[in-house]
mmCIF file of C-alpha atoms in Angstrom:
data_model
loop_
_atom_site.group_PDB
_atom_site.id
_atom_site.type_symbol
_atom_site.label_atom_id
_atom_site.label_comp_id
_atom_site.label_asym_id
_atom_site.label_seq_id
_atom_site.Cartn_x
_atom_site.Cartn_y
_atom_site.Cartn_z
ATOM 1 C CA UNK A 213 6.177 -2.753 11.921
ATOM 2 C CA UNK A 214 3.866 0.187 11.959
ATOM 3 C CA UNK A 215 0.586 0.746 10.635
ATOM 4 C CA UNK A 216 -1.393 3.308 8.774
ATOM 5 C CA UNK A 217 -2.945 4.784 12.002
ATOM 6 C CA UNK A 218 0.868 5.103 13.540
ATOM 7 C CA UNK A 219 2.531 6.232 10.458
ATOM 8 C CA UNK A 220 0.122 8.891 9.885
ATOM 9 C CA UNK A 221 0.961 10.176 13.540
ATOM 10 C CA UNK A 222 5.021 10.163 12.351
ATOM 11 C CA UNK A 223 5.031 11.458 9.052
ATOM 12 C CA UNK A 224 1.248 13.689 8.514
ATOM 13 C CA UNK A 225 2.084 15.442 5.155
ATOM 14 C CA UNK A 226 3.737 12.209 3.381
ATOM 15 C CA UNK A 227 0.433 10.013 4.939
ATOM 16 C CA UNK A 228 -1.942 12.601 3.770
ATOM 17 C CA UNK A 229 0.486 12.816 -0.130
ATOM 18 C CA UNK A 230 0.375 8.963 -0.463
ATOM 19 C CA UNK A 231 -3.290 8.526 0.553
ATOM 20 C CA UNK A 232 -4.703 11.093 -1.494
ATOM 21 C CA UNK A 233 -2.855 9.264 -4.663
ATOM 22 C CA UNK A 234 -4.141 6.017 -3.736
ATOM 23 C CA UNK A 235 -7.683 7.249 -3.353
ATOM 24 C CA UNK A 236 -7.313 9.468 -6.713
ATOM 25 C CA UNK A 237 -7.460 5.633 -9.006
ATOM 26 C CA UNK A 238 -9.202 2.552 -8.174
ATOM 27 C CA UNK A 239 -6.284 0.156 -9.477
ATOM 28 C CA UNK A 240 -3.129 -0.508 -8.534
ATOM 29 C CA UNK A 241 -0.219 -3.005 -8.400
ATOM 30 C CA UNK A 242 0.482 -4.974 -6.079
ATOM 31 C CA UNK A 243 3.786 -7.570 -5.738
ATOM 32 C CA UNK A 244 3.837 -10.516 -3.913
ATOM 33 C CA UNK A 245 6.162 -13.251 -3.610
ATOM 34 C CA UNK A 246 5.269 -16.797 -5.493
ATOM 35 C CA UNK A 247 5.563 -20.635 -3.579
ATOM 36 C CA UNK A 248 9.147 -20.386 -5.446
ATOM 37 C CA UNK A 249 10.520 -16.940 -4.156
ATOM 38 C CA UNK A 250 9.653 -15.394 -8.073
ATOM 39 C CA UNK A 251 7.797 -11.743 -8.267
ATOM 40 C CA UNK A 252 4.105 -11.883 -9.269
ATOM 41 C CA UNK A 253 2.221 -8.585 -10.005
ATOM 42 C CA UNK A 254 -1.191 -8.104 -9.646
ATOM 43 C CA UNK A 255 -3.761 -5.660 -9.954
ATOM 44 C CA UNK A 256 -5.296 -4.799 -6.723
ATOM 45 C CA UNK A 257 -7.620 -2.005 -4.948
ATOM 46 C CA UNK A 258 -6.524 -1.095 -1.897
ATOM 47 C CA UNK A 259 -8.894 0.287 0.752
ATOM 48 C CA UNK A 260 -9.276 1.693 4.185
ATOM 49 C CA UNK A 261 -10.736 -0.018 7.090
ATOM 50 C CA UNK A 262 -10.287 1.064 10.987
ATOM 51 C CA UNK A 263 -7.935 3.450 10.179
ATOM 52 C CA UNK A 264 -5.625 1.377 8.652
ATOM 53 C CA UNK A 265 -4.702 0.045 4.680
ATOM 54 C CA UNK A 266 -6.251 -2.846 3.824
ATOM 55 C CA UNK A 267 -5.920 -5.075 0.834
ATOM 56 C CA UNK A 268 -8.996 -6.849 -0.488
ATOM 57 C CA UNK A 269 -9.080 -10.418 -2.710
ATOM 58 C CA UNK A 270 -11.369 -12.593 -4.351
ATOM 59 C CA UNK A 271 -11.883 -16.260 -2.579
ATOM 60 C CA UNK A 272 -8.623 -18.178 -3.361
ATOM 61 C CA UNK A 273 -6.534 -15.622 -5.550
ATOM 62 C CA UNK A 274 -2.918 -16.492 -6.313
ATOM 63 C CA UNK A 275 -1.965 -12.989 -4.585
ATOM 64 C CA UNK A 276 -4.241 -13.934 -1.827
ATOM 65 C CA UNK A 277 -2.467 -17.064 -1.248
ATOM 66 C CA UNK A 278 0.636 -15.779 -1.613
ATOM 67 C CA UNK A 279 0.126 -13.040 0.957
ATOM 68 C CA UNK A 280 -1.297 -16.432 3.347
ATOM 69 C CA UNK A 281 2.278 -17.851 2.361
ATOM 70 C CA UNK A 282 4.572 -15.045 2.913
ATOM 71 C CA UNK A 283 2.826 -11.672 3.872
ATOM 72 C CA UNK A 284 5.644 -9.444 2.089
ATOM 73 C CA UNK A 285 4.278 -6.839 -0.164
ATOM 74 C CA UNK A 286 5.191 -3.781 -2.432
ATOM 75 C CA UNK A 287 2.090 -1.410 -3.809
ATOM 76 C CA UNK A 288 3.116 0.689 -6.622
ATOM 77 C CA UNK A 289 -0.012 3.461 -6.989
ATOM 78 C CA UNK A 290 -1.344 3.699 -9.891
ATOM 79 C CA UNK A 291 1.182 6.308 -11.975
ATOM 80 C CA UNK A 292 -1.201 8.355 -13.659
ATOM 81 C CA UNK A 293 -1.126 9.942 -16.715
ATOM 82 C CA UNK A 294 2.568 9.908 -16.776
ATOM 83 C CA UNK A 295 3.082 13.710 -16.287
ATOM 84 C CA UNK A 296 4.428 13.517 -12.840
ATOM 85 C CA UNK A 297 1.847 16.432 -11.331
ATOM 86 C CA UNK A 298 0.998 13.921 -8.391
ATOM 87 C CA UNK A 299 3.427 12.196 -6.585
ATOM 88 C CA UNK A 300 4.398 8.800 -7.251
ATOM 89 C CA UNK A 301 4.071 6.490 -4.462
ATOM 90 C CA UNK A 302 4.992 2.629 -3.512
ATOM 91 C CA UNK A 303 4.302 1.523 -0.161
ATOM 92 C CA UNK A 304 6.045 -1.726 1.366
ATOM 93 C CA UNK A 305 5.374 -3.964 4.213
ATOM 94 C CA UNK A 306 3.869 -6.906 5.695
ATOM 95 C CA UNK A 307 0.191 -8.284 5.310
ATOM 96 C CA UNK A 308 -1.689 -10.259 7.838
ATOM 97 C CA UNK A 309 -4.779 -11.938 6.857
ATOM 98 C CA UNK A 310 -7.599 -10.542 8.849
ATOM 99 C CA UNK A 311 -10.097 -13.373 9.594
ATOM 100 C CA UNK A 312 -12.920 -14.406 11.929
ATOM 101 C CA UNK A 313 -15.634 -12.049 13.362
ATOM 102 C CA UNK A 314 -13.355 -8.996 12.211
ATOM 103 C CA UNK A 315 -13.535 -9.956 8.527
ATOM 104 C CA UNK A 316 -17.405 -10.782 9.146
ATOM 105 C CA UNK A 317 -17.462 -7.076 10.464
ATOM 106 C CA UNK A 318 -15.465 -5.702 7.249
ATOM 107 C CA UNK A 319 -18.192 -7.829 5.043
ATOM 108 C CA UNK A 320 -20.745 -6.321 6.791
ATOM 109 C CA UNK A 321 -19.646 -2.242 6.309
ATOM 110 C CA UNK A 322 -17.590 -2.643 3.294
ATOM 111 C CA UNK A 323 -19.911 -4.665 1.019
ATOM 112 C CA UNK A 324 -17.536 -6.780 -0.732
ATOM 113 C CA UNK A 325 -18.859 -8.620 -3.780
ATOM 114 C CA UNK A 326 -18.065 -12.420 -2.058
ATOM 115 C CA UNK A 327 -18.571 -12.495 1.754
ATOM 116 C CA UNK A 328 -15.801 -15.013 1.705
ATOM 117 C CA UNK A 329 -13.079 -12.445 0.184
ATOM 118 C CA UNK A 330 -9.850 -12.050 1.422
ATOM 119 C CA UNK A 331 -8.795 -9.078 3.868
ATOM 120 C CA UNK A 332 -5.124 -7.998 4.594
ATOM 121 C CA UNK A 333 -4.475 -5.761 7.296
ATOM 122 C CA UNK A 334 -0.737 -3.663 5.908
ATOM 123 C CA UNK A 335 2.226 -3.344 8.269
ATOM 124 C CA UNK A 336 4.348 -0.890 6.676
ATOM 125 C CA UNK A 337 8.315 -0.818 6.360
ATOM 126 C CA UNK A 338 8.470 1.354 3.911
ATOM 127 C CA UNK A 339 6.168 4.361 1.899
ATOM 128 C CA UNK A 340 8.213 6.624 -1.119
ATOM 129 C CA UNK A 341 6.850 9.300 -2.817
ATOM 130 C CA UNK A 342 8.731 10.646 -6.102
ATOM 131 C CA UNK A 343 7.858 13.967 -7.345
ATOM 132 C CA UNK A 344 9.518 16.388 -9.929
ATOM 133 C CA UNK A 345 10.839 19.452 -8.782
ATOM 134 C CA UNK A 346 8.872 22.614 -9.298
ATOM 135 C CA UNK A 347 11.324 24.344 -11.553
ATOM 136 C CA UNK A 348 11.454 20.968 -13.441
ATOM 137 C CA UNK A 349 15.031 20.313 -12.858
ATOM 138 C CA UNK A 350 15.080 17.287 -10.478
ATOM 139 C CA UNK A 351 12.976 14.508 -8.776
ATOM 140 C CA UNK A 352 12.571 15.256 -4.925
ATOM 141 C CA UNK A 353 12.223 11.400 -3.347
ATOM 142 C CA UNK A 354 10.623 11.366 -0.151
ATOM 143 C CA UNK A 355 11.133 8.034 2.041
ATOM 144 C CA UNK A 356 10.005 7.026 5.326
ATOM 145 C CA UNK A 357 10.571 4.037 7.311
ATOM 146 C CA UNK A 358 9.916 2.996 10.939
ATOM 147 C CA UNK A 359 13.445 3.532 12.232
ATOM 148 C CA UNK A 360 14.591 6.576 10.295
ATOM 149 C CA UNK A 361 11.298 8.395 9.875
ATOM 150 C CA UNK A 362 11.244 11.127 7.146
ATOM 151 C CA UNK A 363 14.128 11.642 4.959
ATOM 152 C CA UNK A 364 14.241 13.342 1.462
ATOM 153 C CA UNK A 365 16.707 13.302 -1.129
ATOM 154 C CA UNK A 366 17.452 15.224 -4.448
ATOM 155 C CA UNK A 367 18.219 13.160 -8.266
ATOM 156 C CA UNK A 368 19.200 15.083 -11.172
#
């Protein structure tokens, strides 16, 4: 799996897209998978730390246990004010719990309110953007994965 830092190098203009609509709300949602295998949505922040996305959690969260449990995620950005002007983006992947003296480090720059919080570090599989076309007539989907890098499709 690839990280921020790496997919960045891969696929600039879709990094710099998806990171400027994650940085333009403070809340998004985040799905993780439940004990059971069932879907559970959250709202989450998401955050960058080293050069690479990071997911933050209060002590002992369901998501944050679930992401201990099975690391599998999906992000959806926040959508906005539902007039499609900024790309939609959902991000997919694989979070690792970051713990030890590297979360004591985190604590100690990012200032979280608990200096027991969770920290994720995000592998990614997958990052989409959806945007409408400029004459309005289609969406223009822009996908990227590890093995097939940049691809972009056309829906009517």
């Amino acid at each position: 799996m690839t990280g921020w830092r790496e997919f960045t190098e891969q696929a600039p203009e879709l990094a710099a897209a998806a990171r400027a609509r994650l940085e333009s709300a403070q809340h998004h949602v985040l799905a993780t998978l439940r004990a059971d295998g069932s879907p559970r949505v959250s709202g989450s922040e998401v955050g960058w730390y080293r050069d690479e996305l990071v997911l933050g959690s209060m002590p002992g969260a369901r998501k944050a246990r679930d992401l201990q449990r099975d690391g599998r995620f999906a992000i959806h950005a926040n959508p906005g004010d539902g007039t499609m002007t900024e790309p939609d983006v959902k991000i997919s992947g694989l979070a690792t719990e970051v713990t030890g003296d590297d979360q004591a480090a985190w604590v100690a720059e990012a200032g979280p309110p608990q200096s027991d919080a969770h920290l994720f570090r995000c592998a990614l599989t997958e990052v989409v953007t959806t945007t409408v076309a400029d004459d309005q007539t289609h969406l223009v989907i822009t996908s990227w994965t590890p093995d097939q890098g940049v691809r972009v499709f056309k829906r009517a």
